[in-house]
mmCIF file of C-alpha atoms in Angstrom:
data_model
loop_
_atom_site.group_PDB
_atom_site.id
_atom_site.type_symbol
_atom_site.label_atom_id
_atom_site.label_comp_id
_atom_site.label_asym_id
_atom_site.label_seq_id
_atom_site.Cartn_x
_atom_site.Cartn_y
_atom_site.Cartn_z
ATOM 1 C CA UNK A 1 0.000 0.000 0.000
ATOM 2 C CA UNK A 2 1.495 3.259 -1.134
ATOM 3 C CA UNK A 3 0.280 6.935 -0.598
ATOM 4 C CA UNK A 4 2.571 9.926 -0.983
ATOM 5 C CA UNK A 5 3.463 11.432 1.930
ATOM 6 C CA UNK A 6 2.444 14.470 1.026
ATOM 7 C CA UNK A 7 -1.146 13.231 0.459
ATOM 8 C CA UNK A 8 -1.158 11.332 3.916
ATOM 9 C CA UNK A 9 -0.058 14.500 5.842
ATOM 10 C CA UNK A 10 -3.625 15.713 4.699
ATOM 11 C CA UNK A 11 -5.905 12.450 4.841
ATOM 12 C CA UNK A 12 -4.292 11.279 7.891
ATOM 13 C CA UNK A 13 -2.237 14.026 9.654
ATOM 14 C CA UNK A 14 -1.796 11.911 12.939
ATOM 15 C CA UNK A 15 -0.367 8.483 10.746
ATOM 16 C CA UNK A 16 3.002 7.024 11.701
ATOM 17 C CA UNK A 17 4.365 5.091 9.365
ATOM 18 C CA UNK A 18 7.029 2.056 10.076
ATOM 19 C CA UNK A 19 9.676 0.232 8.233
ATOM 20 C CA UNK A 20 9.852 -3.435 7.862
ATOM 21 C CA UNK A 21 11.528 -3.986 11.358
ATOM 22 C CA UNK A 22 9.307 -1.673 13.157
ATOM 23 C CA UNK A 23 11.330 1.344 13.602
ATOM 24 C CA UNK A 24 9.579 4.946 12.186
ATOM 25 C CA UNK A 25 9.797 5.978 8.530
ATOM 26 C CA UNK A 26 7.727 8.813 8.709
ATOM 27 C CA UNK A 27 5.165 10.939 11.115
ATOM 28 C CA UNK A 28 2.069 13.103 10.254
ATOM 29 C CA UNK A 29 2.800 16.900 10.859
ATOM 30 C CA UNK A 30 0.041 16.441 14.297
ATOM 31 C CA UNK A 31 2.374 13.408 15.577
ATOM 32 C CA UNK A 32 5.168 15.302 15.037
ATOM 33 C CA UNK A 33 3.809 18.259 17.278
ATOM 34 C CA UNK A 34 3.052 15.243 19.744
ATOM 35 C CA UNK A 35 6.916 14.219 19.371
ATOM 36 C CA UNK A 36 8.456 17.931 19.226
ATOM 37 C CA UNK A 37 10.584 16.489 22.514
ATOM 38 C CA UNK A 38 11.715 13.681 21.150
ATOM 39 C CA UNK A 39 13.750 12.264 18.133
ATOM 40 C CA UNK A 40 11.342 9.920 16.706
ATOM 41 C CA UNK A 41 13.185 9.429 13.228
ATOM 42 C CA UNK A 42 14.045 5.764 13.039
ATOM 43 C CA UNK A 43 13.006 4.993 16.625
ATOM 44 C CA UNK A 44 11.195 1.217 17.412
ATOM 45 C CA UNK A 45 7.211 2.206 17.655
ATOM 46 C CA UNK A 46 7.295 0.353 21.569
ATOM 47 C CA UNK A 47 9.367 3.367 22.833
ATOM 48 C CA UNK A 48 7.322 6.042 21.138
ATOM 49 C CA UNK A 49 3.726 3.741 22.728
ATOM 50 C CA UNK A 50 2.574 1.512 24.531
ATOM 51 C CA UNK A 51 -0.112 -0.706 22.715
ATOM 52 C CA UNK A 52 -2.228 -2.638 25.461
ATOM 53 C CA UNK A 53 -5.215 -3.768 23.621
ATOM 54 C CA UNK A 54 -6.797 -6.035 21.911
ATOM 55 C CA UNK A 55 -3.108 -7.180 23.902
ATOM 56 C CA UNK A 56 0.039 -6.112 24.163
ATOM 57 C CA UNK A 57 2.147 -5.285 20.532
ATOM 58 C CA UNK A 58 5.650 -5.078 21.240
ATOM 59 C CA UNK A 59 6.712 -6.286 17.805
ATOM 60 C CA UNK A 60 5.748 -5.409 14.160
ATOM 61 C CA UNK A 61 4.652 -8.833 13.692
ATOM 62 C CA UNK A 62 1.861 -8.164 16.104
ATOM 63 C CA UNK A 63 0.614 -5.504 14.292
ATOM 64 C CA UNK A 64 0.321 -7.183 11.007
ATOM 65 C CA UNK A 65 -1.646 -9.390 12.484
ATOM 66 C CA UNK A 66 -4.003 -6.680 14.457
ATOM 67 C CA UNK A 67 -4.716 -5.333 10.847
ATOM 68 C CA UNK A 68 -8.107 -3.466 10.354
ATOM 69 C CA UNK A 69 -8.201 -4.377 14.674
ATOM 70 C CA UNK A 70 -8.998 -1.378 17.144
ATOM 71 C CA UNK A 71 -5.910 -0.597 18.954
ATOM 72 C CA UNK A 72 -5.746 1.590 22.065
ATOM 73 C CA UNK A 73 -2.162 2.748 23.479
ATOM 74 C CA UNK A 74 -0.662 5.416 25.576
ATOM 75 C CA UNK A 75 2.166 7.754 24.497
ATOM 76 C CA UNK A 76 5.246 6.942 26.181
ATOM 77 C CA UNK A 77 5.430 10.532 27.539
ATOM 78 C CA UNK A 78 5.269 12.027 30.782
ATOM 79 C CA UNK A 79 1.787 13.052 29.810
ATOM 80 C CA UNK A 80 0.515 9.386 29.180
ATOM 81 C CA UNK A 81 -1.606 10.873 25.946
ATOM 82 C CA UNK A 82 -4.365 8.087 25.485
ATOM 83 C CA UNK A 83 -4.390 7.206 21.469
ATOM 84 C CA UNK A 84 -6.761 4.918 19.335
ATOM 85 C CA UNK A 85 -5.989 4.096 16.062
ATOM 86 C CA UNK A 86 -5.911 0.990 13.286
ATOM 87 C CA UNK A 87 -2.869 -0.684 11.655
ATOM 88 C CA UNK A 88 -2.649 -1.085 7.879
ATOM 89 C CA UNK A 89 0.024 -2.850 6.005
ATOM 90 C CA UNK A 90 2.214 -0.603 3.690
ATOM 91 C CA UNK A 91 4.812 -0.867 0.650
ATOM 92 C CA UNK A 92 7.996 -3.461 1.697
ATOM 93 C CA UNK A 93 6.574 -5.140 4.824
ATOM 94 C CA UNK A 94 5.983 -1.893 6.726
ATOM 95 C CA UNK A 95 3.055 -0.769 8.900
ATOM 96 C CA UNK A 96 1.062 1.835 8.675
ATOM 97 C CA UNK A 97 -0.373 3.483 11.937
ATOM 98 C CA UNK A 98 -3.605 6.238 11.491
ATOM 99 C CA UNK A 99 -4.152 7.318 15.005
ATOM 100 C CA UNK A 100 -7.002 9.976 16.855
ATOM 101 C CA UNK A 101 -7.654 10.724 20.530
ATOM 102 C CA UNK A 102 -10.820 9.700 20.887
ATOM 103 C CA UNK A 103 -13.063 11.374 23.772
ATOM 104 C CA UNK A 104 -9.816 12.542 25.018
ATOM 105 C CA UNK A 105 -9.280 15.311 21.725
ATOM 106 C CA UNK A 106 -10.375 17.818 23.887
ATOM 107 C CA UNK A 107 -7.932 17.229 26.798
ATOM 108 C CA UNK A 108 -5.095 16.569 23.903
ATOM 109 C CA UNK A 109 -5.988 19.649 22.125
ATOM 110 C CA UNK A 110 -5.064 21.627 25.569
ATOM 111 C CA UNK A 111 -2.044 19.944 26.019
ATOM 112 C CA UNK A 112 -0.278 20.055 22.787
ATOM 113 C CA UNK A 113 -2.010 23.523 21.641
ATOM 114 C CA UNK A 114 -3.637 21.920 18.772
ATOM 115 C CA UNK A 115 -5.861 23.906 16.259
ATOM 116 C CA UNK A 116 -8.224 22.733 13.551
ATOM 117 C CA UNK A 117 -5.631 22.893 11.365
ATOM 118 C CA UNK A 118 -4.160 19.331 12.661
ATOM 119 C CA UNK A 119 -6.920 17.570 12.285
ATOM 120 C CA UNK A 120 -8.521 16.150 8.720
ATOM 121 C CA UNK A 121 -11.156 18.299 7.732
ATOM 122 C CA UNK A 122 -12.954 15.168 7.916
ATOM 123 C CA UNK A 123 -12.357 14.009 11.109
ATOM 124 C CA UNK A 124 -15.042 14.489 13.483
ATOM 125 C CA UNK A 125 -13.234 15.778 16.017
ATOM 126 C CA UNK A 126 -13.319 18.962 13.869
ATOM 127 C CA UNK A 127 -16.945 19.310 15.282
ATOM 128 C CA UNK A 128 -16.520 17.832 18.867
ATOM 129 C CA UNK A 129 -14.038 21.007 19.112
ATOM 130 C CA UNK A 130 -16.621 23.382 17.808
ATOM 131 C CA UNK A 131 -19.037 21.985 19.938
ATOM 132 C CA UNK A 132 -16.945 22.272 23.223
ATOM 133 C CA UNK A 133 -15.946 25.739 22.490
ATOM 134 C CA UNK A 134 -19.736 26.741 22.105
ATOM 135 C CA UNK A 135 -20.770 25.116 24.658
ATOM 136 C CA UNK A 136 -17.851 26.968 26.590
ATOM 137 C CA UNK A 137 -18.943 30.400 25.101
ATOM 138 C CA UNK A 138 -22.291 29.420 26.107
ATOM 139 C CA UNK A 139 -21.150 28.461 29.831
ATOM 140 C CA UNK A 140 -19.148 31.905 30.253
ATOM 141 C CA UNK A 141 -21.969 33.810 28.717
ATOM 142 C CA UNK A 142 -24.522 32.436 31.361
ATOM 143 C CA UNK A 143 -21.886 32.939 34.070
ATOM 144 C CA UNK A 144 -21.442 36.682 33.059
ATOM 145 C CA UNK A 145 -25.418 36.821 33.366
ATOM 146 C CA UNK A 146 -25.640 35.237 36.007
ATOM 147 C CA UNK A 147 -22.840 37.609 37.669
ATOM 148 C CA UNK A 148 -25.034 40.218 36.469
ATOM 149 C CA UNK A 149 -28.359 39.336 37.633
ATOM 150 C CA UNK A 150 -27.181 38.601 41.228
ATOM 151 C CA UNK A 151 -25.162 42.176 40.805
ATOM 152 C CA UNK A 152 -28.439 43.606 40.128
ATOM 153 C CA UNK A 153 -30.324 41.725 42.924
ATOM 154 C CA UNK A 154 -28.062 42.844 45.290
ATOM 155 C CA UNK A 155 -28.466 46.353 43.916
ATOM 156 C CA UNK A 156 -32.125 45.839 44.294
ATOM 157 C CA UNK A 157 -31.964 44.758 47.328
ATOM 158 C CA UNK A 158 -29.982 47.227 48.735
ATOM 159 C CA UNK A 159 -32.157 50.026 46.753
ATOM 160 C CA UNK A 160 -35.212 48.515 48.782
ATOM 161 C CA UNK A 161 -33.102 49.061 52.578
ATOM 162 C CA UNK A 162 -32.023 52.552 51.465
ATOM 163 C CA UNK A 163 -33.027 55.914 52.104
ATOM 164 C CA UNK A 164 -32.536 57.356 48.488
ATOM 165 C CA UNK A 165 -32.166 61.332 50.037
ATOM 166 C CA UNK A 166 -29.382 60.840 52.994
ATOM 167 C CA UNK A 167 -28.026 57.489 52.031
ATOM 168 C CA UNK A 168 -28.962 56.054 55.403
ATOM 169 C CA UNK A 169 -31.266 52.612 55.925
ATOM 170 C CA UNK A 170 -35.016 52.588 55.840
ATOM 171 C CA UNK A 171 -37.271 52.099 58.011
ATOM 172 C CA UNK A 172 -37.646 48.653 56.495
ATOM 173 C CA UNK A 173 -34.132 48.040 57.126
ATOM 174 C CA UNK A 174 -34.464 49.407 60.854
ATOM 175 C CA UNK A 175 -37.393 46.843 61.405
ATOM 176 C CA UNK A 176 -35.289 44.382 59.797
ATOM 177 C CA UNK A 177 -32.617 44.114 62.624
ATOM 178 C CA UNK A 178 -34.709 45.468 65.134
ATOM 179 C CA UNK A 179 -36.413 42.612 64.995
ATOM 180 C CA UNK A 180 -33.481 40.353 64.690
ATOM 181 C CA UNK A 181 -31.986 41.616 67.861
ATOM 182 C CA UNK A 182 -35.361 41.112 69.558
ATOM 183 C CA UNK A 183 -35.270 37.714 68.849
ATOM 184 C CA UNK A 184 -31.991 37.150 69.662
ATOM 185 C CA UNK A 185 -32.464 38.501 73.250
ATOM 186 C CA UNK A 186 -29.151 40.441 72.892
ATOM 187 C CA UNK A 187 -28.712 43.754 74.958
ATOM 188 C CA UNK A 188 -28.653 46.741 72.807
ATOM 189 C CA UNK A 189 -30.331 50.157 72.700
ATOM 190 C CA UNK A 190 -32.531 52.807 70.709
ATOM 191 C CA UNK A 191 -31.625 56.583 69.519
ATOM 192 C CA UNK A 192 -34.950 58.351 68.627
ATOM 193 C CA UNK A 193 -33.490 61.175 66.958
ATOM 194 C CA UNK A 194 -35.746 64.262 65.939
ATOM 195 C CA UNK A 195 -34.380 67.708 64.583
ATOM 196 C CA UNK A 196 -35.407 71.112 65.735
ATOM 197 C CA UNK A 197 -36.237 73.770 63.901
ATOM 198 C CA UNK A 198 -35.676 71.989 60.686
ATOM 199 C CA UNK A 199 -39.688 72.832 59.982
ATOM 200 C CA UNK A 200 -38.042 76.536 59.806
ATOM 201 C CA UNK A 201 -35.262 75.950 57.533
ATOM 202 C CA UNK A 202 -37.884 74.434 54.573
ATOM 203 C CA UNK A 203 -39.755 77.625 55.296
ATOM 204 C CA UNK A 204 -37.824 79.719 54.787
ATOM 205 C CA UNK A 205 -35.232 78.802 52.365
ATOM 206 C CA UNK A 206 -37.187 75.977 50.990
ATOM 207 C CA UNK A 207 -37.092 72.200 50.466
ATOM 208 C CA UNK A 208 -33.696 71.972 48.399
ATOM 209 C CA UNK A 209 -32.199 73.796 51.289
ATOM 210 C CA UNK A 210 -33.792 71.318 53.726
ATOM 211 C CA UNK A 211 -32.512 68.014 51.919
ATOM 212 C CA UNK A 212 -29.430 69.243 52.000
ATOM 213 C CA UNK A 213 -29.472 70.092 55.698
ATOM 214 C CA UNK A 214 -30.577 66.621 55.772
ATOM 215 C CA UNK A 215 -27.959 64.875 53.837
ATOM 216 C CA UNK A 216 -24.970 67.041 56.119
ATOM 217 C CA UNK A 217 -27.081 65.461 59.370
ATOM 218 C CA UNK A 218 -27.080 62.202 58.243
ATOM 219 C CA UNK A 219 -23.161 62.119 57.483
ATOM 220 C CA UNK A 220 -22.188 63.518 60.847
ATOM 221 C CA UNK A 221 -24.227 60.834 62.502
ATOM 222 C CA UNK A 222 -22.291 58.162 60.368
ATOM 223 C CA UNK A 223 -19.095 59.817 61.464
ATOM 224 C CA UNK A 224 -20.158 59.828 65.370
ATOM 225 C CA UNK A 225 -22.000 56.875 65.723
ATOM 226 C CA UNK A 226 -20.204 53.083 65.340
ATOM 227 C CA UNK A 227 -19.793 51.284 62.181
ATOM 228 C CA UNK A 228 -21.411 48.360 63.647
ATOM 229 C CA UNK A 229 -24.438 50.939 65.219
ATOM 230 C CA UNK A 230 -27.735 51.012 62.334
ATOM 231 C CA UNK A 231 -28.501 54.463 61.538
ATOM 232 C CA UNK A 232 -31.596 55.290 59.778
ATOM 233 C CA UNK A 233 -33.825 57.487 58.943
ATOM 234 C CA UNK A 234 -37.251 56.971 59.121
ATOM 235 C CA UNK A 235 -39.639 60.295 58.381
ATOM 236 C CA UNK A 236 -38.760 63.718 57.090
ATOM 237 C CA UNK A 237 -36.581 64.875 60.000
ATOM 238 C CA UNK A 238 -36.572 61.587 62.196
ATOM 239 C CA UNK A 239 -34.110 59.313 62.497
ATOM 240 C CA UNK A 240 -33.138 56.094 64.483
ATOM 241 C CA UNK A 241 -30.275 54.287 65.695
ATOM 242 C CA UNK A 242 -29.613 50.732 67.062
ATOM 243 C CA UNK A 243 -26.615 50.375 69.006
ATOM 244 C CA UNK A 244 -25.750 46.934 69.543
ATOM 245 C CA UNK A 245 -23.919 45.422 72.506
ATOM 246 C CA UNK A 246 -24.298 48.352 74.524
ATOM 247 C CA UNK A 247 -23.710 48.407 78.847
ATOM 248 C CA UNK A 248 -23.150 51.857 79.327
ATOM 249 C CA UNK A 249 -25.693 54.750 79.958
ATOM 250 C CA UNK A 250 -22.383 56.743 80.276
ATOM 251 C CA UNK A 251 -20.907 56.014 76.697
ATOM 252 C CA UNK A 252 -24.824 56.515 75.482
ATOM 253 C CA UNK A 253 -24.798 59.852 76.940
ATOM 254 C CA UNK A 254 -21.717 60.611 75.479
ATOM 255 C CA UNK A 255 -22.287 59.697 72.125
ATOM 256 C CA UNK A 256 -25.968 61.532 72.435
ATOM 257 C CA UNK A 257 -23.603 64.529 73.270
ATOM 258 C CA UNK A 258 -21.377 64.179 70.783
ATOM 259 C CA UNK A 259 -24.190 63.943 68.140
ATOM 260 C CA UNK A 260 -26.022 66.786 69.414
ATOM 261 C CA UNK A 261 -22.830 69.249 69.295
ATOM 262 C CA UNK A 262 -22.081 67.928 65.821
ATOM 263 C CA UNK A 263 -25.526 69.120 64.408
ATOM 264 C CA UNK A 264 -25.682 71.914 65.966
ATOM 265 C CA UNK A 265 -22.679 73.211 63.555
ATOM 266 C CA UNK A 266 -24.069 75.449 61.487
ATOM 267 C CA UNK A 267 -24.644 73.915 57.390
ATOM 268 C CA UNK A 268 -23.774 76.569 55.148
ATOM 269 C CA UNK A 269 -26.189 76.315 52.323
ATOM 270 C CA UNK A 270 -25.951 78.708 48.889
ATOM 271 C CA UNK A 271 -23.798 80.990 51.135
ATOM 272 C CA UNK A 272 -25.908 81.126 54.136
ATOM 273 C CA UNK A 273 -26.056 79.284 57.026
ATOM 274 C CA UNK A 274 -28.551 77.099 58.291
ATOM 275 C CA UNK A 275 -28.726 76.127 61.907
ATOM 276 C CA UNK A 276 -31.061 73.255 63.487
ATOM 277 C CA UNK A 277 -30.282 70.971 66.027
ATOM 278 C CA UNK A 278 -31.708 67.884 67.755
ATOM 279 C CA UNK A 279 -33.031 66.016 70.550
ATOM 280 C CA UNK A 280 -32.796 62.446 71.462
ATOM 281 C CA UNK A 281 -34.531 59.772 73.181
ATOM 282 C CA UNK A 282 -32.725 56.529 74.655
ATOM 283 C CA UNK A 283 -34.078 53.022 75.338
ATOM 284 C CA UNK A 284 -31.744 50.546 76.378
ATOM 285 C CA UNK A 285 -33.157 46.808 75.970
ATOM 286 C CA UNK A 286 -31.688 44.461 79.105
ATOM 287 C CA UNK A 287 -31.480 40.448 78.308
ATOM 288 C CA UNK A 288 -32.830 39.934 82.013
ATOM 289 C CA UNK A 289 -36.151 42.353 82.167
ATOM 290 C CA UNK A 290 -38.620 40.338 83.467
ATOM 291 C CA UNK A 291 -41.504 41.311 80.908
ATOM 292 C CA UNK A 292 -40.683 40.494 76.936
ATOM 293 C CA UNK A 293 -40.090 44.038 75.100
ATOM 294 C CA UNK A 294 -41.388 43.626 71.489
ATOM 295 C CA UNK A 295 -39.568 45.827 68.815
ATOM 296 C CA UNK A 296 -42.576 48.152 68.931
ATOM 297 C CA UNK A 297 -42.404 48.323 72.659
ATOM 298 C CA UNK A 298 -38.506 49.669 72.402
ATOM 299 C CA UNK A 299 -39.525 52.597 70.054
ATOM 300 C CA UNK A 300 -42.022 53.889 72.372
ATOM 301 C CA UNK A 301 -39.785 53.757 74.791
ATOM 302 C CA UNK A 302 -37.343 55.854 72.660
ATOM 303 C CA UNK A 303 -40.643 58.073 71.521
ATOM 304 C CA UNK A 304 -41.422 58.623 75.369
ATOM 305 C CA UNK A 305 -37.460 59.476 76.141
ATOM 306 C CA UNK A 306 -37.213 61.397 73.016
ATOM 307 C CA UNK A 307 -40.399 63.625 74.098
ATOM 308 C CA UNK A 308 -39.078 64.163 77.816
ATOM 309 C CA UNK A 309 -35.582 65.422 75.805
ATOM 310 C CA UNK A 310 -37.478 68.220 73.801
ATOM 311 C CA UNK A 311 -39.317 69.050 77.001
ATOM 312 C CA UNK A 312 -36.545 69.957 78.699
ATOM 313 C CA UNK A 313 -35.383 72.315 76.397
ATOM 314 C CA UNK A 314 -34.603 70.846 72.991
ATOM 315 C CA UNK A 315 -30.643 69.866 72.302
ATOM 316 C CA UNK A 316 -30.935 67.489 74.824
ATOM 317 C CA UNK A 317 -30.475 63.846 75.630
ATOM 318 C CA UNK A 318 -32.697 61.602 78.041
ATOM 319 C CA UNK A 319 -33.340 57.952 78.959
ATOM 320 C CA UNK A 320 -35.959 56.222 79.260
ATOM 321 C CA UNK A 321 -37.601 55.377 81.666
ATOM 322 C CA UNK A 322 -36.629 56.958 85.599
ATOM 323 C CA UNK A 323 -36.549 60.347 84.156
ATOM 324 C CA UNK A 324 -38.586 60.318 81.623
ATOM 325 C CA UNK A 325 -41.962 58.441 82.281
ATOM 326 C CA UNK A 326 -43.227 61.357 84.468
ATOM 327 C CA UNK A 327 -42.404 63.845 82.012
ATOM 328 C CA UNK A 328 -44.327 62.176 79.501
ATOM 329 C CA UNK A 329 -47.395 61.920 81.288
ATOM 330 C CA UNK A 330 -47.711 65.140 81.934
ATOM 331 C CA UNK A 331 -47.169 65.987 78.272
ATOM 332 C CA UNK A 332 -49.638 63.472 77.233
ATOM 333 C CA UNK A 333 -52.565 64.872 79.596
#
């Protein structure tokens, strides 16, 4: 049997043709990409792979008797490259070898960097390949939607938590954790936070003027309070915080202070200043109070405390309940 070479580069770019005694004539230009490390020119086929079924060829013999037989083998290569292929007898007693990769084109096309190009444009592998690399645009497409979607879900989500004005949580988001603290039964407390005057500045300078008031408010309480603390705002000029983890009336106090002389910095706004500043309200929640506090009951409490505060003068700070609960009832009458 006689081809020129030429023609079996094209028909059968992965043949390897042998001499009488076995050793190789001739490789495809794909085997010899397989072989780039190794001097295959007149080597015995047994060192170049290891032929294991129908049973084990060593000798060229074997494989004239194997003709038209499936043959499976493994490169001898540290990459073990699995290879079937078929055995065909060819001019003086030689053999000729037409071998393919099987299932395993795709991992072979990795590891030798093989194109299209080495394959016969008949070979079905040609359209395995095209199918893998769709199906490979088609997985990284659905990942980069999927990336997207859960992008915009998160956006969403954080769009529905948000105050859209100040930046600050909702009121959803404050019933949110409010309610997961409640449950929990950990010890944490409640800023009611209400602004005076601020009915004055959208009076008189009008509503842009108050939103921005607003906005300026809302990042000085970011900058005073904790980044663990939930600020939110929850009205026009109301806001609440949850403090979690809190012991201390003192460090409450303190922080009330703080807050308090930060707002009361006057917000320059189109070249005049604007000056409000605000009263607070403080519940603490204890794990061992011997009746069960809903979330609604702890934001009364802050309502009551917050109510006492503006009685007192306005700018001011109070707890609830010792010096507070009196005060309320009398405003309440």
């Amino acid at each position: 049997m006689t081809f020129p070479l030429a023609s079996l580069d094209i028909l059968c770019p992965m043949h390897v043709l042998l001499d009488p005694g076995g050793r190789v004539r001739s490789v495809g230009p794909t085997m010899a990409k397989l072989f780039r490390d190794h001097d295959w020119k007149g080597e015995h086929f047994s060192t170049l792979v290891d032929i294991y079924r129908p049973h084990p060829v060593t000798q060229i013999v074997q494989l004239r008797d194997l003709v038209g037989r499936r043959l499976q083998m493994r490169m001898r290569n540290p990459r073990r490259t699995m290879l079937k292929g078929m055995s065909m007898p060819a001019d003086a007693g030689g053999v000729l070898l037409n071998l393919g990769f099987g299932i395993k084109v795709v991992d072979a096309v990795r590891d030798y960097a093989l194109t299209s190009t080495d394959f016969a444009v008949t070979d079905l592998a040609i359209d395995m390949l095209y199918l893998v690399e769709a199906k490979s645009a088609a997985m990284e497409a659905s990942r980069t939607l999927n990336r997207r979607l859960q992008g915009a879900m998160l956006a969403a989500e954080q769009r529905a938590y948000t105050d859209t004005l100040t930046g600050l949580r909702n009121r959803r988001a404050l019933n949110h954790v409010l309610d997961r603290l409640v449950r929990s039964g950990a010890r944490f407390a409640v800023m009611n936070i209400d602004l005076d005057f601020f009915k004055q500045v959208n009076d008189t300078r009008g509503h842009a003027a108050g939103d921005r008031v607003l906005q300026v408010v809302a990042r000085a309480m970011l900058d005073v309070m904790r980044k663990v603390d939930t600020v939110a705002r929850v009205g026009g000029d109301e806001f609440v915080v949850l403090l979690e983890d809190v012991r201390d009336r003192g460090m409450l106090a303190d922080l009330a202070d703080r807050l308090i002389r930060r707002i009361e910095q006057p917000i320059l706004v189109d070249g005049e200043d604007c000056k409000v500043s605000a009263s607070i309200g403080i519940a603490m929640r204890e794990p061992l109070e011997n009746t069960p506090l809903t979330a609604d009951d702890l934001l009364e409490r802050a309502d009551v405390a917050l109510y006492s505060a503006k009685r007192k003068g306005r700018a001011q700070h109070a707890f609830f309940p010792q010096e507070t609960l009196a005060a309320a009832e009398r405003i309440h009458r």
